[in-house]
């Protein structure tokens, strides 16, 4: 099984507007060269821009558990799908939700056929997230996000423990590893610890050459 790489552009200037398209093209090229699925999560306003110009899996950075109607300012699942997204992040550490809201977001996303990645920060929250039946959980200790120190080295037990916890709850749910991921050795270690891929951001988005950084990321797989 080839790993999944999900690149979160956050609100970095380098990944905004046409920058998002350039990075998406790098994802497509490296993905085709390596045979590894590389998805991208741009800002809401760039979902259509990216999806319409680059044949690459696009994820939303967030999705609210609301339907059509009087929900001003919310991220509506149908609108996200119609913009070209194939999935969404939910409960990223920079956009945390209450448990009931996470469940509502997963339900809304599934209703539109969108893949779901619930972000978690430890083994206990990973187990709770797995019980909601997402496609993936992405475990990311927040203190390591953007640190350049990969969780696979700093806290490998949170990855192996999360994988074991998820397997006990729902074997259909897969685990992604996040926080501090940027190099080929990080992805290799994440896979060896039992995850099926990684969720990462600054190590690629803010690199001088994002394509070269992606090539290094997949070099050991």
Short mmCIF file of C-alpha atoms in Angstrom, two decimals:
data_model
loop_
_atom_site.label_atom_id
_atom_site.label_comp_id
_atom_site.label_asym_id
_atom_site.label_seq_id
_atom_site.Cartn_x
_atom_site.Cartn_y
_atom_site.Cartn_z
CA UNK A 1 0.00 0.00 0.00
CA UNK A 2 1.49 3.31 -1.10
CA UNK A 3 1.50 6.02 1.58
CA UNK A 4 -0.68 9.12 1.54
CA UNK A 5 0.90 12.55 1.90
CA UNK A 6 -1.38 15.48 2.72
CA UNK A 7 0.20 18.93 2.43
CA UNK A 8 -1.57 21.61 4.48
CA UNK A 9 -0.92 25.10 3.10
CA UNK A 10 -2.41 26.76 6.21
CA UNK A 11 -2.46 30.54 5.60
CA UNK A 12 1.17 30.74 4.56
CA UNK A 13 1.79 33.48 1.98
CA UNK A 14 3.84 31.00 -0.03
CA UNK A 15 0.73 28.83 -0.42
CA UNK A 16 -1.78 31.58 -1.12
CA UNK A 17 -3.39 32.31 -4.49
CA UNK A 18 -1.10 31.46 -7.39
CA UNK A 19 1.39 30.13 -4.85
CA UNK A 20 -1.11 27.39 -4.01
CA UNK A 21 -1.33 26.45 -7.69
CA UNK A 22 2.46 26.29 -8.03
CA UNK A 23 2.78 24.01 -5.01
CA UNK A 24 -0.11 21.87 -6.24
CA UNK A 25 1.70 21.39 -9.55
CA UNK A 26 4.79 20.26 -7.63
CA UNK A 27 2.61 17.78 -5.70
CA UNK A 28 1.20 16.41 -8.96
CA UNK A 29 4.61 16.05 -10.59
CA UNK A 30 6.28 14.36 -7.64
CA UNK A 31 3.23 12.17 -7.06
CA UNK A 32 3.28 10.95 -10.65
CA UNK A 33 7.04 10.35 -10.56
CA UNK A 34 6.92 8.41 -7.29
CA UNK A 35 3.54 6.70 -7.56
CA UNK A 36 2.62 8.15 -4.16
CA UNK A 37 -0.67 10.03 -3.62
CA UNK A 38 0.12 13.60 -2.63
CA UNK A 39 -2.93 15.67 -1.69
CA UNK A 40 -3.06 19.36 -0.91
CA UNK A 41 -5.18 21.39 1.54
CA UNK A 42 -5.33 25.04 0.42
CA UNK A 43 -7.30 27.87 1.97
CA UNK A 44 -11.05 27.93 1.28
CA UNK A 45 -10.78 30.66 -1.36
CA UNK A 46 -8.15 28.64 -3.23
CA UNK A 47 -9.95 25.28 -3.36
CA UNK A 48 -11.60 26.00 -6.72
CA UNK A 49 -8.50 27.75 -8.06
CA UNK A 50 -6.33 24.70 -7.34
CA UNK A 51 -8.85 21.98 -8.21
CA UNK A 52 -9.75 23.58 -11.54
CA UNK A 53 -6.14 24.04 -12.67
CA UNK A 54 -4.28 21.01 -11.28
CA UNK A 55 -5.31 17.34 -11.30
CA UNK A 56 -4.39 16.68 -7.69
CA UNK A 57 -6.52 15.56 -4.70
CA UNK A 58 -7.69 18.70 -2.88
CA UNK A 59 -8.77 18.75 0.76
CA UNK A 60 -10.46 21.54 2.68
CA UNK A 61 -8.69 22.70 5.84
CA UNK A 62 -11.98 22.64 7.77
CA UNK A 63 -15.65 21.79 7.34
CA UNK A 64 -18.62 22.69 9.53
CA UNK A 65 -21.40 20.25 10.33
CA UNK A 66 -24.14 22.46 8.88
CA UNK A 67 -26.60 22.05 6.05
CA UNK A 68 -28.05 24.53 3.59
CA UNK A 69 -29.71 27.55 5.14
CA UNK A 70 -28.98 30.31 7.64
CA UNK A 71 -25.36 29.54 8.49
CA UNK A 72 -23.46 32.70 7.58
CA UNK A 73 -19.69 32.31 7.66
CA UNK A 74 -19.69 28.51 7.90
CA UNK A 75 -17.86 26.05 5.64
CA UNK A 76 -20.67 24.05 4.01
CA UNK A 77 -19.87 20.50 2.82
CA UNK A 78 -21.74 20.75 -0.50
CA UNK A 79 -20.02 24.02 -1.37
CA UNK A 80 -16.62 22.52 -0.55
CA UNK A 81 -17.29 19.50 -2.74
CA UNK A 82 -18.67 21.61 -5.59
CA UNK A 83 -15.49 23.72 -5.45
CA UNK A 84 -13.54 20.56 -6.30
CA UNK A 85 -12.41 19.13 -2.97
CA UNK A 86 -12.34 15.37 -2.40
CA UNK A 87 -11.93 15.51 1.36
CA UNK A 88 -11.41 17.64 4.42
CA UNK A 89 -9.35 18.05 7.55
CA UNK A 90 -11.38 18.23 10.75
CA UNK A 91 -10.26 19.46 14.19
CA UNK A 92 -6.77 20.62 13.26
CA UNK A 93 -4.93 21.88 16.34
CA UNK A 94 -5.23 25.41 14.92
CA UNK A 95 -8.99 25.00 14.39
CA UNK A 96 -10.17 22.80 17.24
CA UNK A 97 -13.74 21.63 17.69
CA UNK A 98 -15.82 20.10 20.45
CA UNK A 99 -16.56 16.38 20.15
CA UNK A 100 -20.16 16.93 19.06
CA UNK A 101 -19.00 19.35 16.37
CA UNK A 102 -16.39 16.87 15.13
CA UNK A 103 -19.10 14.24 14.77
CA UNK A 104 -21.35 16.69 12.94
CA UNK A 105 -18.52 17.62 10.57
CA UNK A 106 -17.75 13.97 9.81
CA UNK A 107 -21.43 13.27 9.13
CA UNK A 108 -21.77 16.31 6.86
CA UNK A 109 -18.61 15.39 4.94
CA UNK A 110 -19.69 11.77 4.49
CA UNK A 111 -23.06 12.96 3.26
CA UNK A 112 -21.29 14.59 0.33
CA UNK A 113 -18.89 11.71 -0.24
CA UNK A 114 -15.87 13.62 1.06
CA UNK A 115 -12.97 11.79 2.70
CA UNK A 116 -12.36 12.75 6.31
CA UNK A 117 -9.16 13.27 8.29
CA UNK A 118 -9.70 14.00 11.99
CA UNK A 119 -6.64 15.58 13.60
CA UNK A 120 -5.77 14.48 17.14
CA UNK A 121 -3.02 15.22 19.64
CA UNK A 122 -2.54 12.04 21.70
CA UNK A 123 -3.55 8.38 21.96
CA UNK A 124 -6.76 9.04 23.92
CA UNK A 125 -8.12 11.61 21.46
CA UNK A 126 -7.08 9.38 18.57
CA UNK A 127 -9.15 6.53 20.01
CA UNK A 128 -12.13 8.84 20.50
CA UNK A 129 -11.82 10.13 16.93
CA UNK A 130 -11.60 6.62 15.50
CA UNK A 131 -14.96 5.80 17.11
CA UNK A 132 -16.55 8.44 14.85
CA UNK A 133 -15.59 6.44 11.76
CA UNK A 134 -13.45 8.85 9.71
CA UNK A 135 -11.27 7.64 6.86
CA UNK A 136 -8.14 8.74 8.70
CA UNK A 137 -6.96 10.14 12.00
CA UNK A 138 -3.82 12.28 11.93
CA UNK A 139 -2.01 12.34 15.26
CA UNK A 140 -0.03 15.55 15.77
CA UNK A 141 1.32 16.57 19.19
CA UNK A 142 0.81 20.37 18.97
CA UNK A 143 4.11 21.21 20.65
CA UNK A 144 5.94 19.65 17.68
CA UNK A 145 3.95 21.32 14.90
CA UNK A 146 6.26 23.59 12.92
CA UNK A 147 9.19 22.67 15.14
CA UNK A 148 11.19 20.74 12.57
CA UNK A 149 11.40 17.92 15.11
CA UNK A 150 9.43 14.95 13.73
CA UNK A 151 6.99 13.19 16.02
CA UNK A 152 8.39 9.90 14.71
CA UNK A 153 11.63 10.73 16.56
CA UNK A 154 10.47 12.89 19.46
CA UNK A 155 7.51 10.76 20.53
CA UNK A 156 7.28 7.52 18.51
CA UNK A 157 5.09 5.93 21.20
CA UNK A 158 2.25 8.31 20.39
CA UNK A 159 2.26 6.96 16.84
CA UNK A 160 2.51 3.26 17.68
CA UNK A 161 0.02 3.70 20.53
CA UNK A 162 -2.42 5.50 18.24
CA UNK A 163 -2.13 2.79 15.59
CA UNK A 164 -2.85 0.10 18.20
CA UNK A 165 -5.77 2.05 19.68
CA UNK A 166 -7.37 2.60 16.28
CA UNK A 167 -7.00 -1.06 15.31
CA UNK A 168 -8.92 -2.05 18.44
CA UNK A 169 -11.78 0.29 17.57
CA UNK A 170 -12.16 0.23 13.78
CA UNK A 171 -9.72 -1.45 11.41
CA UNK A 172 -11.13 0.54 8.49
CA UNK A 173 -9.72 3.76 9.97
CA UNK A 174 -6.11 4.50 9.05
CA UNK A 175 -3.54 6.57 10.93
CA UNK A 176 -1.50 9.46 9.54
CA UNK A 177 1.45 10.93 11.39
CA UNK A 178 2.01 14.67 11.66
CA UNK A 179 4.08 17.40 13.35
CA UNK A 180 7.64 18.22 12.39
CA UNK A 181 7.63 16.05 9.26
CA UNK A 182 9.81 17.37 6.43
CA UNK A 183 12.38 14.83 5.21
CA UNK A 184 12.51 11.41 3.64
CA UNK A 185 13.70 9.80 6.85
CA UNK A 186 10.65 11.26 8.64
CA UNK A 187 8.20 9.67 6.20
CA UNK A 188 10.09 6.37 6.29
CA UNK A 189 10.01 6.34 10.11
CA UNK A 190 6.31 7.21 10.17
CA UNK A 191 5.52 4.24 7.91
CA UNK A 192 7.71 1.91 9.98
CA UNK A 193 5.78 2.96 13.11
CA UNK A 194 2.53 1.76 11.51
CA UNK A 195 1.02 4.89 9.99
CA UNK A 196 -0.08 4.94 6.35
CA UNK A 197 1.25 8.40 5.61
CA UNK A 198 1.83 11.93 6.86
CA UNK A 199 0.16 15.30 7.26
CA UNK A 200 2.69 18.11 6.95
CA UNK A 201 2.98 21.80 6.17
CA UNK A 202 5.82 24.27 6.72
CA UNK A 203 8.69 21.91 5.89
CA UNK A 204 7.42 21.84 2.29
CA UNK A 205 5.35 25.01 1.88
CA UNK A 206 8.05 27.34 3.20
CA UNK A 207 10.96 25.52 1.55
CA UNK A 208 12.97 27.48 -1.03
CA UNK A 209 12.11 24.77 -3.57
CA UNK A 210 8.90 22.91 -2.58
CA UNK A 211 9.27 20.39 -5.40
CA UNK A 212 12.80 19.48 -4.32
CA UNK A 213 11.57 19.18 -0.72
CA UNK A 214 8.79 16.83 -1.85
CA UNK A 215 11.27 14.76 -3.85
CA UNK A 216 13.39 14.37 -0.74
CA UNK A 217 10.30 13.44 1.29
CA UNK A 218 9.49 10.48 -0.97
CA UNK A 219 13.08 9.49 -1.70
CA UNK A 220 13.27 6.61 0.78
CA UNK A 221 9.91 4.98 -0.07
#
